[in-house]
Coordinates of C-alpha atoms in Angstrom, one line a residue:
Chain A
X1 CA -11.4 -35.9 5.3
X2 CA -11.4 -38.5 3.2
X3 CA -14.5 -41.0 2.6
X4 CA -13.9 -44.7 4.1
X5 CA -16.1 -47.3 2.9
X6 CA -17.7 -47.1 6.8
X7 CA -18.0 -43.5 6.6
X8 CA -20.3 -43.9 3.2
X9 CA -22.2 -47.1 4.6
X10 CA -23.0 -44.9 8.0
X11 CA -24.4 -42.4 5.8
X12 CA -26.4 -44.2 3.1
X13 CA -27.9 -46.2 6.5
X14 CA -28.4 -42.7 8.1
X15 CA -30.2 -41.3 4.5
X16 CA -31.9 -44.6 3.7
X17 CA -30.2 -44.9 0.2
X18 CA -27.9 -47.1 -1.7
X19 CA -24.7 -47.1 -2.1
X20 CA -25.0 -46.2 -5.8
X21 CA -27.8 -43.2 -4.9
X22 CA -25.4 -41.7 -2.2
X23 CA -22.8 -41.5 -5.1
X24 CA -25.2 -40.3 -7.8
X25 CA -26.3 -37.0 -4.9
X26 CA -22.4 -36.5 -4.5
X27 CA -21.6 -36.2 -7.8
X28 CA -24.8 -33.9 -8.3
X29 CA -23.7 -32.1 -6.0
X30 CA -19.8 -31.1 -7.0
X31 CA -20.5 -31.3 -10.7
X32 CA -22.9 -29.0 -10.7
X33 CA -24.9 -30.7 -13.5
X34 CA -28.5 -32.4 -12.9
X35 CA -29.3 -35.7 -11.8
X36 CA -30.5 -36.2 -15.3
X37 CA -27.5 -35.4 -16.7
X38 CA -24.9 -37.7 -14.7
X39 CA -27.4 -40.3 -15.3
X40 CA -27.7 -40.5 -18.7
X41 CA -23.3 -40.1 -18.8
X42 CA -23.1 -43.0 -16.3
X43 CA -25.8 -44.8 -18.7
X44 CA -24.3 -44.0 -21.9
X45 CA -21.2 -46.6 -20.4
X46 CA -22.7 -49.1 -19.6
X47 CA -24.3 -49.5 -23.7
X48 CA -20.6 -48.7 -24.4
X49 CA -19.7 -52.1 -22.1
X50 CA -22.4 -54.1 -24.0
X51 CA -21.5 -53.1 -27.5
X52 CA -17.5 -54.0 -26.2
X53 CA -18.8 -57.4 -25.3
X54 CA -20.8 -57.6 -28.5
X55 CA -18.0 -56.4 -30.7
X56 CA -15.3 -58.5 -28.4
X57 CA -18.1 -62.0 -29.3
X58 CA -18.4 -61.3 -33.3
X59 CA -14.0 -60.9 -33.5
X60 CA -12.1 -64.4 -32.8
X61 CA -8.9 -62.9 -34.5
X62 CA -5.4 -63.0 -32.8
X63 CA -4.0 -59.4 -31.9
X64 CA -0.9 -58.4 -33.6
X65 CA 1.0 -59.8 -30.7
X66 CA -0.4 -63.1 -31.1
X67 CA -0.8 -63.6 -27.1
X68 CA -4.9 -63.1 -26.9
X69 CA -8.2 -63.5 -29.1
X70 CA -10.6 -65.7 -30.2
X71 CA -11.3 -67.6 -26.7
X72 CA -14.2 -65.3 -26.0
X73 CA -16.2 -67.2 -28.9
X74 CA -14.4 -70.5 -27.7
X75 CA -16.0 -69.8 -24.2
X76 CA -19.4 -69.1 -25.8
X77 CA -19.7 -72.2 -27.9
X78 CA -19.2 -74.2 -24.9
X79 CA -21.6 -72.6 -23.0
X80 CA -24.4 -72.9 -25.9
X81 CA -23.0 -76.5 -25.9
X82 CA -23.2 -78.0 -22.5
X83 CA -24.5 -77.1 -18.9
X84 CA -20.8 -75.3 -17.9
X85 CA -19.8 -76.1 -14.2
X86 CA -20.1 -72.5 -13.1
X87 CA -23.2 -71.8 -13.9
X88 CA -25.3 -69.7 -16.4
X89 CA -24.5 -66.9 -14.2
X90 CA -20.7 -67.0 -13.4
X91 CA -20.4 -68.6 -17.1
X92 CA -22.0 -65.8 -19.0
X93 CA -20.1 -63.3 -17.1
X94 CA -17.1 -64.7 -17.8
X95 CA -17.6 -64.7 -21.5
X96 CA -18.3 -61.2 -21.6
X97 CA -15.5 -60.2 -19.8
X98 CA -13.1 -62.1 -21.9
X99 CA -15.0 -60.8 -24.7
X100 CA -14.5 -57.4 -23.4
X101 CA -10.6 -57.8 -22.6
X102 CA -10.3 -59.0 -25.8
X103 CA -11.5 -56.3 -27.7
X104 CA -9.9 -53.9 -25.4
X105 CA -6.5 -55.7 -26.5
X106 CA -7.5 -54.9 -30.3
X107 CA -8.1 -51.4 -30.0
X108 CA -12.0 -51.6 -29.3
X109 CA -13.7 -49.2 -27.3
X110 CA -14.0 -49.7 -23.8
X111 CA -14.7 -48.1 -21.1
X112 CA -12.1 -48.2 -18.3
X113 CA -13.4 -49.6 -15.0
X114 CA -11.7 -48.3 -12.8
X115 CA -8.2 -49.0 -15.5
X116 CA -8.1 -50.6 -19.4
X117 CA -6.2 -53.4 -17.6
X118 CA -9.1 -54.3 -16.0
X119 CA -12.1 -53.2 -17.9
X120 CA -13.6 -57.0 -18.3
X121 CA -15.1 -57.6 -15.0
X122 CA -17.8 -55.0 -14.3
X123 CA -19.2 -55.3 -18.0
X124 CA -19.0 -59.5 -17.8
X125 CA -21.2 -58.8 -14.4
X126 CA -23.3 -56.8 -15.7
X127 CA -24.2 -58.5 -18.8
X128 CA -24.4 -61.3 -16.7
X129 CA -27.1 -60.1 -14.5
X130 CA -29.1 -58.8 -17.1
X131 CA -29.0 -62.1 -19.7
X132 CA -29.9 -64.1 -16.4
X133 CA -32.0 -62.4 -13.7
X134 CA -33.1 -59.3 -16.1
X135 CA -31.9 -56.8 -14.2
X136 CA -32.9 -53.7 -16.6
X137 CA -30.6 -50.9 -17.7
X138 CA -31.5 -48.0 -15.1
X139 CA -30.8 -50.5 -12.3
X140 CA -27.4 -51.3 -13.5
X141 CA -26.8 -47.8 -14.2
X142 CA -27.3 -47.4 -10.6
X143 CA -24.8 -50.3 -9.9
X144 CA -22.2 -48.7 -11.7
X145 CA -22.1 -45.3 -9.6
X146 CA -22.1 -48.0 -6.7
X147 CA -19.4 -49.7 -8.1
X148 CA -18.0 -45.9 -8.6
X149 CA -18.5 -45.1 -5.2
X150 CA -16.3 -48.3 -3.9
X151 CA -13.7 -47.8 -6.5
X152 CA -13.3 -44.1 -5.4
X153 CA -12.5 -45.1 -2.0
X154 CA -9.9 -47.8 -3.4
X155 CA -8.3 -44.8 -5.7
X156 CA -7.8 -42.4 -3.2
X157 CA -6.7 -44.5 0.1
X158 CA -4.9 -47.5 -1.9
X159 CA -4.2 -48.0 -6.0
X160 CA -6.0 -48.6 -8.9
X161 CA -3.2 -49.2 -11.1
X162 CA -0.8 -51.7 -12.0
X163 CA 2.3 -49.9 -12.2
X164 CA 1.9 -48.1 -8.4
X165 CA 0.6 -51.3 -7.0
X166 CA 0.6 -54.3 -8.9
X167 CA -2.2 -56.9 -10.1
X168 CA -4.2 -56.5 -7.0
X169 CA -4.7 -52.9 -7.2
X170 CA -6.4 -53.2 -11.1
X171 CA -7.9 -56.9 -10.8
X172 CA -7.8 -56.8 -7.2
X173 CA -10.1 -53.6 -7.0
X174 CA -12.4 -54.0 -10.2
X175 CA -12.9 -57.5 -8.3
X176 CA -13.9 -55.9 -4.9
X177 CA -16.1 -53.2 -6.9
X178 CA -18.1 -55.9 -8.8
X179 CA -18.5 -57.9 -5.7
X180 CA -20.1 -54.9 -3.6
X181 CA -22.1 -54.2 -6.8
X182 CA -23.5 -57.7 -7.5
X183 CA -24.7 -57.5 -3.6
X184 CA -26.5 -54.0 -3.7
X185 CA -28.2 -54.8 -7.1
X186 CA -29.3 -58.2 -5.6
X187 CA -30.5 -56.0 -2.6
X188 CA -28.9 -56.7 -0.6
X189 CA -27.6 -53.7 2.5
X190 CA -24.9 -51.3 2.2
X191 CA -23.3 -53.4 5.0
X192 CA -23.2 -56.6 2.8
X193 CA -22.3 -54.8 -0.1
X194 CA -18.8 -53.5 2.1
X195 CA -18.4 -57.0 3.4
X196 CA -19.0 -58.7 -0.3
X197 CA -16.0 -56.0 -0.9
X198 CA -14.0 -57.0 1.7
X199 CA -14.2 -60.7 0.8
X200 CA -13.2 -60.5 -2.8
X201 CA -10.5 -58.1 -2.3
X202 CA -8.9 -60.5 0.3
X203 CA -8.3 -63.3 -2.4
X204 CA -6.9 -60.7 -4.5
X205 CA -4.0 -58.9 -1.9
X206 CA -0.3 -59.6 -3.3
X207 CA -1.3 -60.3 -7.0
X208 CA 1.5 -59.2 -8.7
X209 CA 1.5 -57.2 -12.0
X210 CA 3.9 -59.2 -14.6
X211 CA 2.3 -59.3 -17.7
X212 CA 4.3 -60.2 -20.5
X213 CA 5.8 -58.3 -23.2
X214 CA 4.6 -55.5 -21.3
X215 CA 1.3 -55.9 -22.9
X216 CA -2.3 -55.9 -21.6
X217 CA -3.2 -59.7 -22.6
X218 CA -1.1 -62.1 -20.7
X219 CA -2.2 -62.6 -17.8
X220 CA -4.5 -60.0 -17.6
X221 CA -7.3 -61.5 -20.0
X222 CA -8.4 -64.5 -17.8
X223 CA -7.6 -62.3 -14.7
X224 CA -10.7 -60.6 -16.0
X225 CA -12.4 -63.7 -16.3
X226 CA -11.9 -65.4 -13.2
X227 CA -12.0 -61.8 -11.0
X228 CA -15.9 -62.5 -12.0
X229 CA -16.6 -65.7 -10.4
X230 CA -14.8 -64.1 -7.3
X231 CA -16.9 -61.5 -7.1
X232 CA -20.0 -63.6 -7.9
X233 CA -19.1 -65.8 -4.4
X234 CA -18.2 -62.7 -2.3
X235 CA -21.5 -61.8 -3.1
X236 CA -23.3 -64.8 -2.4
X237 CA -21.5 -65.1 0.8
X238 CA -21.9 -61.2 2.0
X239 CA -25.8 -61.9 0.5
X240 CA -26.1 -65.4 2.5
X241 CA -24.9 -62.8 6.1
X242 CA -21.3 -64.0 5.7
X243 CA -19.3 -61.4 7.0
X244 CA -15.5 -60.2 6.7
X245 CA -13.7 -60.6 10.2
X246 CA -11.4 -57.9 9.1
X247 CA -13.6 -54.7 8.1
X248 CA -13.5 -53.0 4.4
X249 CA -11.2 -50.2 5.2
X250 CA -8.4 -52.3 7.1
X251 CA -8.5 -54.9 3.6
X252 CA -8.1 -51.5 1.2
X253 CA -5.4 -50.6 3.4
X254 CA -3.6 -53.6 3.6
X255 CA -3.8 -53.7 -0.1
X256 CA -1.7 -50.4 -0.2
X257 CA 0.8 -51.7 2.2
X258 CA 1.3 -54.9 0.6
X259 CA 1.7 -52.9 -3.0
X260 CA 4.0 -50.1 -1.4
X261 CA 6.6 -53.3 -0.6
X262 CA 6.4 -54.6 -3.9
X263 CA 9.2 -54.9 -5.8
X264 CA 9.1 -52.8 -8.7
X265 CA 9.7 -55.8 -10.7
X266 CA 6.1 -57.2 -10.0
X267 CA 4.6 -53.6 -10.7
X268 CA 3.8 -53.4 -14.7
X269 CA 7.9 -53.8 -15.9
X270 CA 7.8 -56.8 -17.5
X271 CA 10.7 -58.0 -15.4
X272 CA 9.4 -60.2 -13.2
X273 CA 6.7 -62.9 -12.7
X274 CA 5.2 -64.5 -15.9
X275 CA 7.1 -62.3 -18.2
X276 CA 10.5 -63.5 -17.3
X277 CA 9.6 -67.2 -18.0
X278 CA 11.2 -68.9 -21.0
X279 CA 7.5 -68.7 -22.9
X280 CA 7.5 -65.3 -21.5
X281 CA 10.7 -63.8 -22.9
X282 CA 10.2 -65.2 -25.9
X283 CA 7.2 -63.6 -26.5
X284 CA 8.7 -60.3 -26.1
X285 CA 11.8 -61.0 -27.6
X286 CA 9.8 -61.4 -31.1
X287 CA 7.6 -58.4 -30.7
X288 CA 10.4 -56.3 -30.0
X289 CA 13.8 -56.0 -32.0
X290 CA 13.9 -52.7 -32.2
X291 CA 17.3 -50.7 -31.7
X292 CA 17.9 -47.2 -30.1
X293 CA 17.3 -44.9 -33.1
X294 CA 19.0 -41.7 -31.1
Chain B
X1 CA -8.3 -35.8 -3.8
X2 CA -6.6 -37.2 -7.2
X3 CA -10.0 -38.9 -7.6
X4 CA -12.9 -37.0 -7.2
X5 CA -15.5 -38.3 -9.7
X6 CA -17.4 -41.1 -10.1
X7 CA -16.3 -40.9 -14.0
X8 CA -12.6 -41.2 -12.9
X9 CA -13.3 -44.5 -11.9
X10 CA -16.2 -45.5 -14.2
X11 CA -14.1 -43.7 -17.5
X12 CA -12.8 -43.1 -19.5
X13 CA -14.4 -44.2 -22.6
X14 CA -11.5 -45.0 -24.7
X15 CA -9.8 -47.0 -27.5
X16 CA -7.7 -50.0 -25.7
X17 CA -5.7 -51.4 -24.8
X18 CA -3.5 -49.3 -22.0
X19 CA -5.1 -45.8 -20.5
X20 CA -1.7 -45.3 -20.2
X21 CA -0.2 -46.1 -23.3
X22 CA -2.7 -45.5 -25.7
X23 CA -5.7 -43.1 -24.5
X24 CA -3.0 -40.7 -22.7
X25 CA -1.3 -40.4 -25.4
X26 CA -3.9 -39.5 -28.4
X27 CA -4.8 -36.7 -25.6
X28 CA -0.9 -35.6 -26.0
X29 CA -1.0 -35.2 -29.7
X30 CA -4.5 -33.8 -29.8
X31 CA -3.3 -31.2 -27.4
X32 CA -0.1 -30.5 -30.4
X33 CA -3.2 -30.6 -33.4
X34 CA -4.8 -28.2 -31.5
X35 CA -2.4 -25.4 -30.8
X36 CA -1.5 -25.2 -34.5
X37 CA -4.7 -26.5 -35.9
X38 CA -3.6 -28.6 -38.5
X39 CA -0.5 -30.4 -38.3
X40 CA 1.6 -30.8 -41.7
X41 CA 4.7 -32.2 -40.8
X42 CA 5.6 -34.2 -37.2
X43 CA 9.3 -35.5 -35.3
X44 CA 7.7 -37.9 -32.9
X45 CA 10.1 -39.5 -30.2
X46 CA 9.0 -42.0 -28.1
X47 CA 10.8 -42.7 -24.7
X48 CA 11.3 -44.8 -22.6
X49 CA 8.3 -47.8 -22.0
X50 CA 6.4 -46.4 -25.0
X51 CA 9.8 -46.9 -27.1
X52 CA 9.8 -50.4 -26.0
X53 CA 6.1 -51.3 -26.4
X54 CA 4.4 -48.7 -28.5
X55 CA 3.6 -51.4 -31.3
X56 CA 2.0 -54.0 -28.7
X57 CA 0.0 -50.8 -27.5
X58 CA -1.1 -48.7 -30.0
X59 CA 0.7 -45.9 -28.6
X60 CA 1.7 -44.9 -32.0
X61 CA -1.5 -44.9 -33.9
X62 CA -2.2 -43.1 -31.0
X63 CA -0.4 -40.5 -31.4
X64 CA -0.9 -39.9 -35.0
X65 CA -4.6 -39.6 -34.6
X66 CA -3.9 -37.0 -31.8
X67 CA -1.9 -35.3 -34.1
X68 CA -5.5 -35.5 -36.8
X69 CA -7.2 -34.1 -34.2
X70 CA -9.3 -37.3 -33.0
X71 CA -9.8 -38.1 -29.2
X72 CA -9.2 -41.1 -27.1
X73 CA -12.7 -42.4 -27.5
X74 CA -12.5 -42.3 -31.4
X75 CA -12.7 -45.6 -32.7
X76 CA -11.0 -44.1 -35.9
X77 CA -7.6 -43.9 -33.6
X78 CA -7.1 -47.7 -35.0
X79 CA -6.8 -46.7 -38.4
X80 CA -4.6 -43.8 -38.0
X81 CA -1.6 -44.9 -40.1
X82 CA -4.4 -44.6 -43.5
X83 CA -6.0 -41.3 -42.2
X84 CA -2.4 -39.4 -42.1
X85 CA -2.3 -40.8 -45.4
X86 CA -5.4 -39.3 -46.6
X87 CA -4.9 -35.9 -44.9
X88 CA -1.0 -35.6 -46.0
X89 CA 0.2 -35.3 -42.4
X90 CA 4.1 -36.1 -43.1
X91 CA 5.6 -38.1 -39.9
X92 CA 8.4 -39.9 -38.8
X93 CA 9.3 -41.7 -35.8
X94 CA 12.1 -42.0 -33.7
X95 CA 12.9 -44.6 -30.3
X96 CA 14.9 -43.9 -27.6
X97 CA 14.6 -46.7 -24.8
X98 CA 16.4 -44.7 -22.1
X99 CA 14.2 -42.2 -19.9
X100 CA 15.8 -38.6 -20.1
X101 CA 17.0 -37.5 -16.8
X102 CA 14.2 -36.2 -14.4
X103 CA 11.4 -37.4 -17.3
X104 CA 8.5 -39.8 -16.7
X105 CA 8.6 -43.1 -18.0
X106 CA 6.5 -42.8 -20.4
X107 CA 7.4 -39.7 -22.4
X108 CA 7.0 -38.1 -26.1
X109 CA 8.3 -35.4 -27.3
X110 CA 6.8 -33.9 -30.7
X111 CA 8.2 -31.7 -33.0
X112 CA 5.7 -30.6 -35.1
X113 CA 4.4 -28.1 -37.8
X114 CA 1.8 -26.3 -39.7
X115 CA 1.9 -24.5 -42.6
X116 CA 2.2 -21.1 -41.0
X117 CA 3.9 -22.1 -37.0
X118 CA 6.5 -24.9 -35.3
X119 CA 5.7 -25.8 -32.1
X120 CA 7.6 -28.5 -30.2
X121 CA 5.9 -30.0 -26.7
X122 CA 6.8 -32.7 -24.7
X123 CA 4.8 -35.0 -22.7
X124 CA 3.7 -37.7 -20.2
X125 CA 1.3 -40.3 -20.1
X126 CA 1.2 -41.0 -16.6
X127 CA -1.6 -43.8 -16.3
X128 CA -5.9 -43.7 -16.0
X129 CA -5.9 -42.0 -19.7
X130 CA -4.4 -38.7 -17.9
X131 CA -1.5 -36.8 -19.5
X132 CA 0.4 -33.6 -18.6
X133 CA 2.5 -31.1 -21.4
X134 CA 5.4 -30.1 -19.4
X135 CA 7.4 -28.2 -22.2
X136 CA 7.0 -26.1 -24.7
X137 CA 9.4 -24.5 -27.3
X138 CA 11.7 -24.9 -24.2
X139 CA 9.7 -23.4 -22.1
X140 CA 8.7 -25.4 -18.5
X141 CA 5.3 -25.9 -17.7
X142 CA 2.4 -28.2 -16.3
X143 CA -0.7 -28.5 -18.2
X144 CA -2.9 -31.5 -17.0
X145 CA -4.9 -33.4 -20.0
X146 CA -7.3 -35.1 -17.2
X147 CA -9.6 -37.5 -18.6
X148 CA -12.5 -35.2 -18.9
X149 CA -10.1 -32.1 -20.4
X150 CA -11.6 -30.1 -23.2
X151 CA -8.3 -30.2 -24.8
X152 CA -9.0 -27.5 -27.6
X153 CA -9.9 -25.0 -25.0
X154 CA -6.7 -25.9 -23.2
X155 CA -4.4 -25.4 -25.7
X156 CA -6.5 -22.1 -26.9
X157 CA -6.1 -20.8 -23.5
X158 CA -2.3 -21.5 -23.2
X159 CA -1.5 -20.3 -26.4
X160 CA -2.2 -17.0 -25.2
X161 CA -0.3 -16.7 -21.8
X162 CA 2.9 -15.8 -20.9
X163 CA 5.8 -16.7 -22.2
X164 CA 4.2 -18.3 -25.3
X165 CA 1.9 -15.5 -27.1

């Protein structure tokens, strides 16, 4: 039987633990390995996500493609500059994520969260939370083996990947994963944390995968970006006792549905979507002018 | 359960940009470095997607620093082209945008040699940083390179079964 996001918030209300702690004991116990040591793994990514969104701040080159780099720095000027409309703590967050997507798209190391396609959002939240409410590095350890726990459910009853589902399964569900995450590390219940999912998911279902050239930087960059500020308001209205009308599990399943009639097209081929406009072919026509060597 | 641990969703830690396309792929020439130990000389054919955007990717500094023995998460994977170089390793690379019959979009096949054995393996890259060999020296077979493989072990271990010792 496979864990739904009800079944794990029954039993983290049933134990008294977080969502994050009820992962943490599973993985204790079918690893084998001590608490101690899944820790310190699950802690020795998250310094791996800071030093990407250092590394992704201090490079404002252009990848090889052209198509992404140097807006990370451009968004971190401005916010040194001005009082940004989001907020210090939607505006920080996006920053590192764009900082981290860039450096992913230049061959930096990165962690994958839950894909490389979408490995800006968690990290831009986390930093966030940290740089503004000084959340310390234990507690958003423990947020990302909640984050873990919600993408786990998402893997194994829906998609995580672009190419089986499109956009929504990789933006879509490192989205819904941040948004639970922000609301348990802002304490706020289990419960919340599955309706915060919920929310932030539902703006996501039907995003198509179309990225051009076939690479990961256009759209997916500013995806990361602005899947933060999603995740920070389907926090704040799961925290403020907003609730989904249409529970966590039925959202993850509608996500598969919706990405099982996708055209394959929209699904990570390059042939549909942004990729087939003018700017779009163009772009790829450029990069590659390679013949068949066989 | 595909995904059972909380580091298949939280993981891997890898070079960008593409699990699929690049970490999946140094895993696939690892696995080749580390049946023959050193690799001298190397056919690499890319199919299919990685034919068509290896460059954008990285897929084929990936591969060459598999083929030097590094692993996904080695930030030396970027500067792969100067380390074969350095080391000697004699490459060359051929395309092939079609998929062979049957084969998985993104496929290599590497023909590759030491100074004392050939071996050639073929390979998938099929998405979250995992890969699978599923030939070798014409043989069929279905070895899974999972994000958390100990891929030395692996090809160790294979090396001595049936049919290949």
């Amino acid at each position: 039987m496979k864990d739904t996001i009800e079944s794990i918030v029954q039993e983290c209300m049933a134990q008294d633990v977080s969502i994050g702690e009820w992962m943490l004991r599973r993985e204790v116990d079918r690893s084998g390995s001590s608490r101690e040591q899944i820790f310190g793994r699950m802690q020795e990514r998250l310094h791996v996500m800071k030093q990407a969104v250092r590394d992704g701040l201090s490079d404002i080159t252009e990848t090889e493609s052209r198509l992404s780099g140097g807006d990370a720095c451009r968004m971190h000027q401005y916010n040194q500059n001005t009082a940004p409309l989001s907020g210090p703590v939607i505006s920080t967050a996006m920053t590192a994520a764009m900082a981290t997507s860039e450096s992913n798209a230049k061959m930096g190391l990165i962690v994958a969260t839950p894909t490389a396609g979408s490995a800006g959002i968690l990290p831009g939240v986390m930093v966030s939370l940290q740089d503004n409410r000084g959340v310390d590095d234990d507690t958003l350890t423990m947020g990302l083996f909640a984050a873990s726990a919600i993408g786990y459910v998402f893997a194994n009853h829906a998609f995580i990947s672009g190419a089986a589902g499109g956009c929504q399964a990789e933006i879509g569900s490192a989205t819904a994963m941040a948004a639970g995450t922000i609301t348990e590390l802002q304490q706020g219940t289990p419960e919340q944390a599955a309706h915060a999912t919920a929310m932030a998911m539902k703006s996501l279902l039907g995003l198509v995968c179309d990225p051009v050239a076939g690479l990961v930087e256009v759209p997916c960059v500013k995806r990361n970006v602005i899947g933060t500020s999603i995740a920070f308001s389907a926090a704040d209205m799961a925290l403020a006792g907003i609730t989904s009308r249409i529970p966590c599990d039925e959202v993850i399943q509608t996500m598969h549905t919706i990405g099982r009639d996708m055209p394959g097209s929209l699904k990570e081929t390059a042939e549909g979507g942004l990729a087939q406009t003018p700017t779009g072919k163009e772009a790829a026509r450029r990069l590659y002018q390679r013949p068949c060597t066989l | 359960m595909e995904f059972d641990s909380c580091f298949d969703i939280i993981g891997p830690i890898m070079v960008g940009p593409s699990s699929s396309h690049t970490a999946g792929v140094v895993s696939i020439g690892k696995f080749v470095h580390d049946w023959l130990g050193e690799v001298a000389d190397v056919t690499i054919t890319f199919y299919g997607s990685l034919a068509s955007t290896y460059q954008g990717h990285g897929s084929d500094k990936a591969i060459l620093g598999g083929l030097l023995g590094l692993s996904a998460h080695d930030i030396n994977v970027r500067s792969a082209y100067a380390l074969a170089k350095d080391k000697g390793l004699r490459y060359d690379f051929q395309f092939c945008t079609d998929i062979p019959g049957g084969c998985h979009p993104n496929t290599v096949h590497l023909q590759a040699s030491s100074s004392t054995e050939n071996v050639h393996a073929s390979g998938a890259s099929i998405g979250g940083g995992v890969a699978y060999i599923y030939k070798i020296n014409g043989h069929h077979t279905s070895i899974n390179l999972g994000t958390g493989a100990e891929i030395s072990s692996i090809a160790a271990r294979t090396k001595k079964e049936a049919p290949f010792r």
